[in-house]
Amino acid sequence: MLSVRHLIDTTSLTADDITQILDTAQSFAEINARKGIKKVPALRGRTIVNLFLEPSTRTRSSFELAEKRLSADTLNMGGSTSSVVKGESLADTIQTIDAMNVDMFVVRARFAGTPQKVTENTDAIVINAGDGKHQHPTQAMLDLFTIREHFGHLDGLKVAIVGDLAHSRVCGSLAPALKTMGAEVTLVAPPTFQVGDPSWYGCSQTNHLDDMIEDMDVVYMLRVQLERMEGAAIPSRREYNRLYGLSLEREARMKPDAIICHPGPMNRGMEIDAEVADCARSRILDQVTAGVATRMAEMYLLLGGEHNGISD
Ligand code: CP
Protein backbone atom coordinates (compact mmCIF):
# COMPACT_ATOMS: atom_id res chain seq x y z
CA MET A 1 0.00 0.00 0.00
CA LEU A 2 1.18 3.52 -0.72
CA SER A 3 1.39 6.05 2.13
CA VAL A 4 -0.76 8.55 0.15
CA ARG A 5 -4.46 8.32 -0.81
CA HIS A 6 -4.12 10.54 -3.90
CA LEU A 7 -1.15 11.10 -6.24
CA ILE A 8 -0.93 14.90 -6.34
CA ASP A 9 2.82 15.56 -6.05
CA THR A 10 6.09 13.69 -5.63
CA THR A 11 7.12 15.55 -2.48
CA SER A 12 4.53 13.51 -0.53
CA LEU A 13 6.00 10.18 -1.71
CA THR A 14 8.48 8.23 0.42
CA ALA A 15 11.34 6.19 -1.04
CA ASP A 16 9.27 3.09 -0.19
CA ASP A 17 6.27 4.47 -2.14
CA ILE A 18 8.42 5.16 -5.19
CA THR A 19 10.10 1.74 -4.99
CA GLN A 20 6.66 0.05 -4.78
CA ILE A 21 5.48 1.96 -7.89
CA LEU A 22 8.62 1.10 -9.87
CA ASP A 23 8.63 -2.57 -8.82
CA THR A 24 4.92 -2.96 -9.61
CA ALA A 25 5.48 -1.20 -12.95
CA GLN A 26 8.18 -3.75 -13.72
CA SER A 27 5.57 -6.53 -13.55
CA PHE A 28 3.20 -4.55 -15.78
CA ALA A 29 6.02 -3.77 -18.23
CA GLU A 30 6.50 -7.52 -18.70
CA ILE A 31 2.76 -7.90 -19.44
CA ASN A 32 2.90 -4.96 -21.89
CA ALA A 33 5.88 -6.50 -23.70
CA ARG A 34 3.99 -9.74 -24.46
CA LYS A 35 3.32 -10.62 -28.08
CA GLY A 36 -0.19 -11.84 -27.21
CA ILE A 37 -2.88 -10.57 -24.84
CA LYS A 38 -1.75 -7.57 -22.80
CA LYS A 39 -4.80 -7.33 -20.55
CA VAL A 40 -5.20 -8.32 -16.86
CA PRO A 41 -8.39 -8.23 -14.73
CA ALA A 42 -6.75 -6.21 -11.93
CA LEU A 43 -9.23 -3.28 -12.01
CA ARG A 44 -12.29 -5.07 -13.41
CA GLY A 45 -15.47 -3.33 -12.19
CA ARG A 46 -13.64 -0.09 -11.30
CA THR A 47 -14.60 3.19 -13.02
CA ILE A 48 -11.98 5.80 -13.88
CA VAL A 49 -12.73 9.31 -15.21
CA ASN A 50 -10.09 10.98 -17.39
CA LEU A 51 -10.67 14.72 -17.04
CA PHE A 52 -8.28 16.47 -19.44
CA LEU A 53 -8.78 20.25 -19.35
CA GLU A 54 -5.52 20.92 -21.27
CA PRO A 55 -4.14 19.27 -24.44
CA SER A 56 -2.07 16.10 -24.06
CA THR A 57 -0.77 13.37 -26.35
CA ARG A 58 1.44 11.12 -24.21
CA THR A 59 -0.22 11.36 -20.79
CA ARG A 60 -3.78 11.03 -22.02
CA SER A 61 -3.17 8.13 -24.41
CA SER A 62 -1.02 6.21 -21.94
CA PHE A 63 -3.59 6.59 -19.14
CA GLU A 64 -6.35 5.38 -21.48
CA LEU A 65 -4.25 2.42 -22.61
CA ALA A 66 -3.21 1.62 -19.02
CA GLU A 67 -6.87 1.61 -17.90
CA LYS A 68 -7.89 -0.69 -20.77
CA ARG A 69 -5.04 -3.10 -19.96
CA LEU A 70 -6.19 -3.19 -16.32
CA SER A 71 -9.79 -3.95 -17.48
CA ALA A 72 -11.19 -0.77 -15.85
CA ASP A 73 -14.30 1.03 -17.18
CA THR A 74 -13.43 4.55 -18.32
CA LEU A 75 -15.12 7.87 -19.03
CA ASN A 76 -13.20 10.48 -21.05
CA MET A 77 -14.03 14.15 -20.51
CA GLY A 78 -12.43 17.25 -22.02
CA GLY A 79 -12.89 20.92 -21.20
CA SER A 80 -14.54 21.77 -24.52
CA THR A 81 -16.98 18.82 -24.44
CA SER A 82 -18.25 19.24 -20.87
CA SER A 83 -20.70 21.72 -19.35
CA VAL A 84 -17.69 23.78 -18.18
CA VAL A 85 -18.11 25.66 -21.50
CA LYS A 86 -21.65 26.60 -20.38
CA GLY A 87 -20.27 28.14 -17.20
CA GLU A 88 -20.54 25.19 -14.81
CA SER A 89 -17.94 25.41 -12.04
CA LEU A 90 -15.28 22.75 -11.62
CA ALA A 91 -16.73 21.87 -8.20
CA ASP A 92 -20.20 21.30 -9.68
CA THR A 93 -18.77 19.21 -12.54
CA ILE A 94 -16.82 16.99 -10.12
CA GLN A 95 -19.74 16.62 -7.69
CA THR A 96 -22.00 15.67 -10.64
CA ILE A 97 -19.66 12.92 -11.83
CA ASP A 98 -18.99 11.86 -8.23
CA ALA A 99 -22.74 11.30 -7.78
CA MET A 100 -22.42 8.49 -10.37
CA ASN A 101 -20.13 6.59 -7.94
CA VAL A 102 -16.83 6.56 -9.80
CA ASP A 103 -13.60 5.28 -8.24
CA MET A 104 -10.90 7.56 -9.63
CA PHE A 105 -10.33 10.89 -11.40
CA VAL A 106 -7.23 11.45 -13.56
CA VAL A 107 -6.89 15.24 -13.92
CA ARG A 108 -4.82 17.34 -16.36
CA ALA A 109 -5.33 21.10 -15.95
CA ARG A 110 -3.87 24.44 -16.99
CA PHE A 111 -4.07 25.80 -13.46
CA ALA A 112 -1.87 24.67 -10.57
CA GLY A 113 -3.90 23.24 -7.71
CA THR A 114 -6.82 21.89 -9.80
CA PRO A 115 -6.27 18.19 -8.86
CA GLN A 116 -6.14 19.17 -5.16
CA LYS A 117 -9.41 21.06 -5.66
CA VAL A 118 -10.93 17.92 -7.20
CA THR A 119 -10.06 15.92 -4.04
CA GLU A 120 -12.19 18.38 -2.05
CA ASN A 121 -15.28 17.59 -4.15
CA THR A 122 -15.21 13.80 -4.39
CA ASP A 123 -14.68 10.66 -2.33
CA ALA A 124 -12.89 9.11 -5.31
CA ILE A 125 -9.11 8.85 -5.60
CA VAL A 126 -7.38 11.56 -7.67
CA ILE A 127 -4.25 11.36 -9.81
CA ASN A 128 -2.59 14.57 -10.99
CA ALA A 129 -1.80 14.19 -14.71
CA GLY A 130 -0.05 17.60 -14.80
CA ASP A 131 -1.29 20.88 -13.33
CA GLY A 132 0.04 24.20 -14.63
CA LYS A 133 3.61 24.90 -13.54
CA HIS A 134 3.14 22.87 -10.34
CA GLN A 135 3.61 19.10 -10.64
CA HIS A 136 3.51 16.14 -13.03
CA PRO A 137 4.08 13.17 -10.69
CA THR A 138 3.24 10.39 -13.17
CA GLN A 139 5.85 11.84 -15.57
CA ALA A 140 8.43 11.68 -12.76
CA MET A 141 7.65 8.00 -12.08
CA LEU A 142 8.07 7.03 -15.74
CA ASP A 143 11.33 8.99 -15.82
CA LEU A 144 12.66 7.18 -12.73
CA PHE A 145 11.58 3.84 -14.19
CA THR A 146 13.45 4.56 -17.44
CA ILE A 147 16.61 5.67 -15.64
CA ARG A 148 16.51 2.68 -13.25
CA GLU A 149 16.03 0.30 -16.21
CA HIS A 150 19.28 1.57 -17.73
CA PHE A 151 21.50 1.79 -14.62
CA GLY A 152 19.83 -0.81 -12.37
CA HIS A 153 19.64 1.75 -9.53
CA LEU A 154 18.98 5.45 -8.85
CA ASP A 155 21.12 6.22 -5.80
CA GLY A 156 24.37 8.03 -6.49
CA LEU A 157 23.53 8.92 -10.09
CA LYS A 158 24.38 12.42 -11.30
CA VAL A 159 21.45 13.96 -13.15
CA ALA A 160 21.33 17.34 -14.92
CA ILE A 161 17.88 18.82 -15.58
CA VAL A 162 18.45 21.40 -18.29
CA GLY A 163 16.34 24.21 -19.69
CA ASP A 164 13.13 26.00 -18.88
CA LEU A 165 13.05 25.25 -15.15
CA ALA A 166 10.91 28.27 -14.31
CA HIS A 167 7.85 27.05 -16.22
CA SER A 168 8.38 23.33 -15.66
CA ARG A 169 6.08 21.04 -13.67
CA VAL A 170 8.31 18.19 -14.89
CA CYS A 171 11.29 19.65 -13.02
CA GLY A 172 9.14 20.38 -9.97
CA SER A 173 8.18 16.73 -9.66
CA LEU A 174 11.28 14.96 -11.03
CA ALA A 175 13.95 16.79 -9.01
CA PRO A 176 12.47 16.00 -5.56
CA ALA A 177 11.74 12.38 -6.57
CA LEU A 178 15.34 11.89 -7.71
CA LYS A 179 16.59 13.36 -4.42
CA THR A 180 14.31 11.04 -2.43
CA MET A 181 15.89 8.11 -4.29
CA GLY A 182 19.44 9.28 -3.56
CA ALA A 183 20.44 10.84 -6.89
CA GLU A 184 22.48 14.05 -7.12
CA VAL A 185 20.60 16.66 -9.16
CA THR A 186 21.99 19.79 -10.84
CA LEU A 187 19.60 22.30 -12.41
CA VAL A 188 20.98 24.05 -15.51
CA ALA A 189 19.35 27.09 -17.11
CA PRO A 190 19.90 30.65 -18.27
CA PRO A 191 19.23 33.16 -15.45
CA THR A 192 15.77 34.01 -16.84
CA PHE A 193 14.73 30.32 -16.60
CA GLN A 194 16.22 29.51 -13.19
CA VAL A 195 14.18 28.62 -10.10
CA GLY A 196 14.18 31.06 -7.17
CA ASP A 197 15.30 28.60 -4.50
CA PRO A 198 17.04 25.44 -5.79
CA SER A 199 17.57 24.24 -2.20
CA TRP A 200 13.79 23.66 -2.02
CA TYR A 201 14.35 20.97 -4.65
CA GLY A 202 17.48 19.77 -2.79
CA CYS A 203 19.57 20.71 -5.87
CA SER A 204 22.38 22.99 -6.95
CA GLN A 205 21.84 25.36 -9.91
CA THR A 206 24.16 26.70 -12.61
CA ASN A 207 23.95 28.47 -15.97
CA HIS A 208 27.00 26.67 -17.43
CA LEU A 209 25.98 23.50 -19.28
CA ASP A 210 29.41 23.00 -20.84
CA ASP A 211 31.16 22.93 -17.44
CA MET A 212 29.37 19.85 -16.19
CA ILE A 213 27.94 17.79 -19.05
CA GLU A 214 30.95 15.41 -19.05
CA ASP A 215 30.26 14.33 -15.44
CA MET A 216 26.57 13.53 -15.82
CA ASP A 217 24.97 10.06 -15.97
CA VAL A 218 21.65 11.49 -17.18
CA VAL A 219 21.07 14.67 -19.18
CA TYR A 220 17.36 15.47 -18.94
CA MET A 221 16.36 18.17 -21.43
CA LEU A 222 13.22 20.23 -20.77
CA ARG A 223 10.95 21.71 -23.40
CA VAL A 224 11.04 25.49 -23.67
CA GLN A 225 7.41 26.27 -22.78
CA LEU A 226 6.79 28.97 -25.36
CA GLU A 227 3.06 29.04 -24.48
CA ARG A 228 3.77 29.85 -20.79
CA MET A 229 6.21 32.68 -21.45
CA GLU A 230 5.53 36.31 -20.60
CA GLY A 231 7.84 38.77 -22.40
CA ALA A 232 11.15 37.88 -24.06
CA ALA A 233 12.89 35.47 -21.65
CA ILE A 234 15.38 34.37 -24.35
CA PRO A 235 16.93 36.39 -27.21
CA SER A 236 16.06 33.87 -29.96
CA ARG A 237 15.62 30.14 -30.66
CA ARG A 238 19.03 30.07 -32.33
CA GLU A 239 20.80 31.72 -29.39
CA TYR A 240 19.09 29.41 -26.91
CA ASN A 241 20.14 26.42 -29.00
CA ARG A 242 23.75 27.66 -29.15
CA LEU A 243 24.07 28.08 -25.37
CA TYR A 244 21.73 25.41 -23.95
CA GLY A 245 20.70 23.10 -26.77
CA LEU A 246 21.86 19.47 -26.72
CA SER A 247 23.90 19.30 -29.94
CA LEU A 248 25.86 16.37 -31.37
CA GLU A 249 29.03 18.12 -30.21
CA ARG A 250 27.81 18.19 -26.61
CA GLU A 251 26.42 14.64 -26.85
CA ALA A 252 29.88 13.42 -27.93
CA ARG A 253 31.34 14.76 -24.67
CA MET A 254 28.97 12.78 -22.45
CA LYS A 255 30.18 9.72 -20.48
CA PRO A 256 30.10 6.50 -22.55
CA ASP A 257 27.16 5.03 -20.56
CA ALA A 258 25.26 8.31 -20.04
CA ILE A 259 21.70 8.68 -21.34
CA ILE A 260 19.48 11.48 -22.63
CA CYS A 261 15.84 11.99 -21.59
CA HIS A 262 13.12 14.47 -22.58
CA PRO A 263 9.47 14.43 -21.42
CA GLY A 264 8.08 15.52 -24.80
CA PRO A 265 6.72 17.20 -26.75
CA MET A 266 10.11 18.32 -28.12
CA ASN A 267 11.11 21.53 -29.86
CA ARG A 268 13.64 19.86 -32.20
CA GLY A 269 16.40 22.31 -33.09
CA MET A 270 15.82 24.37 -29.96
CA GLU A 271 16.49 22.51 -26.69
CA ILE A 272 17.57 19.33 -28.51
CA ASP A 273 18.91 18.78 -32.01
CA ALA A 274 17.01 16.29 -34.17
CA GLU A 275 19.99 13.90 -34.54
CA VAL A 276 20.47 13.84 -30.76
CA ALA A 277 16.80 13.12 -30.09
CA ASP A 278 17.13 10.02 -32.28
CA CYS A 279 20.64 8.92 -31.23
CA ALA A 280 21.58 5.67 -29.43
CA ARG A 281 21.74 7.35 -26.02
CA SER A 282 18.26 8.80 -26.31
CA ARG A 283 15.69 7.13 -24.02
CA ILE A 284 12.82 9.36 -25.16
CA LEU A 285 10.66 6.59 -26.64
CA ASP A 286 11.55 4.26 -23.74
CA GLN A 287 10.08 6.95 -21.49
CA VAL A 288 6.83 6.79 -23.49
CA THR A 289 6.77 2.98 -23.19
CA ALA A 290 7.39 3.22 -19.43
CA GLY A 291 4.46 5.63 -19.12
CA VAL A 292 1.89 2.87 -19.67
CA ALA A 293 3.41 0.45 -17.11
CA THR A 294 4.03 3.08 -14.43
CA ARG A 295 0.50 4.51 -14.80
CA MET A 296 -0.91 0.97 -14.54
CA ALA A 297 1.10 0.57 -11.32
CA GLU A 298 -0.08 3.89 -9.84
CA MET A 299 -3.78 3.21 -10.53
CA TYR A 300 -3.49 -0.38 -9.31
CA LEU A 301 -1.73 0.51 -6.04
CA LEU A 302 -3.94 3.54 -5.29
CA LEU A 303 -7.07 1.42 -5.80
CA GLY A 304 -5.88 -1.06 -3.20
CA GLY A 305 -3.77 -3.57 -5.10
CA GLU A 306 -0.61 -5.17 -3.75
CA HIS A 307 2.64 -5.52 -5.69
CA ASN A 308 2.56 -9.32 -5.41
CA GLY A 309 -1.13 -9.56 -6.33
CA ILE A 310 -0.87 -9.15 -10.12
CA SER A 311 -2.05 -12.11 -12.17
CA ASP A 312 -4.08 -12.91 -15.28
N1 CP B 1 5.07 14.75 -21.24
C1 CP B 1 3.77 15.10 -21.33
O1 CP B 1 3.09 15.38 -20.34
O2 CP B 1 3.28 15.12 -22.61
P1 CP B 1 1.77 15.44 -23.01
O3 CP B 1 1.54 16.90 -22.73
O4 CP B 1 1.68 15.08 -24.47
O5 CP B 1 0.87 14.59 -22.16
PDB file of C-alpha atoms and ligand atoms in Angstrom, residues 52 54-62 108 129-130 136 138-139 142-143 169-170 220 223 262-265 287-288 295, ligand 1:
ATOM      1  CA  PHE A  52      -8.284  16.469 -19.444  1.00  0.00           C
ATOM      2  CA  GLU A  54      -5.523  20.920 -21.272  1.00  0.00           C
ATOM      3  CA  PRO A  55      -4.135  19.274 -24.443  1.00  0.00           C
ATOM      4  CA  SER A  56      -2.068  16.104 -24.063  1.00  0.00           C
ATOM      5  CA  THR A  57      -0.772  13.367 -26.351  1.00  0.00           C
ATOM      6  CA  ARG A  58       1.442  11.115 -24.208  1.00  0.00           C
ATOM      7  CA  THR A  59      -0.216  11.359 -20.795  1.00  0.00           C
ATOM      8  CA  ARG A  60      -3.781  11.026 -22.025  1.00  0.00           C
ATOM      9  CA  SER A  61      -3.170   8.134 -24.408  1.00  0.00           C
ATOM     10  CA  SER A  62      -1.018   6.213 -21.937  1.00  0.00           C
ATOM     11  CA  ARG A 108      -4.825  17.341 -16.359  1.00  0.00           C
ATOM     12  CA  ALA A 129      -1.799  14.189 -14.713  1.00  0.00           C
ATOM     13  CA  GLY A 130      -0.051  17.597 -14.802  1.00  0.00           C
ATOM     14  CA  HIS A 136       3.510  16.137 -13.027  1.00  0.00           C
ATOM     15  CA  THR A 138       3.243  10.391 -13.171  1.00  0.00           C
ATOM     16  CA  GLN A 139       5.848  11.837 -15.573  1.00  0.00           C
ATOM     17  CA  LEU A 142       8.066   7.028 -15.736  1.00  0.00           C
ATOM     18  CA  ASP A 143      11.333   8.987 -15.825  1.00  0.00           C
ATOM     19  CA  ARG A 169       6.081  21.042 -13.673  1.00  0.00           C
ATOM     20  CA  VAL A 170       8.309  18.195 -14.888  1.00  0.00           C
ATOM     21  CA  TYR A 220      17.363  15.468 -18.944  1.00  0.00           C
ATOM     22  CA  ARG A 223      10.947  21.707 -23.401  1.00  0.00           C
ATOM     23  CA  HIS A 262      13.118  14.467 -22.579  1.00  0.00           C
ATOM     24  CA  PRO A 263       9.466  14.433 -21.423  1.00  0.00           C
ATOM     25  CA  GLY A 264       8.080  15.524 -24.798  1.00  0.00           C
ATOM     26  CA  PRO A 265       6.721  17.199 -26.746  1.00  0.00           C
ATOM     27  CA  GLN A 287      10.077   6.953 -21.488  1.00  0.00           C
ATOM     28  CA  VAL A 288       6.833   6.788 -23.489  1.00  0.00           C
ATOM     29  CA  ARG A 295       0.504   4.506 -14.797  1.00  0.00           C
TER      30      ARG A 295
HETATM   31  N1   CP B   1       5.069  14.750 -21.241  1.00  0.00           N
HETATM   32  C1   CP B   1       3.767  15.104 -21.335  1.00  0.00           C
HETATM   33  O1   CP B   1       3.090  15.378 -20.344  1.00  0.00           O
HETATM   34  O2   CP B   1       3.278  15.121 -22.607  1.00  0.00           O
HETATM   35  P1   CP B   1       1.772  15.437 -23.013  1.00  0.00           P
HETATM   36  O3   CP B   1       1.536  16.898 -22.734  1.00  0.00           O
HETATM   37  O4   CP B   1       1.677  15.084 -24.470  1.00  0.00           O
HETATM   38  O5   CP B   1       0.868  14.591 -22.163  1.00  0.00           O
END
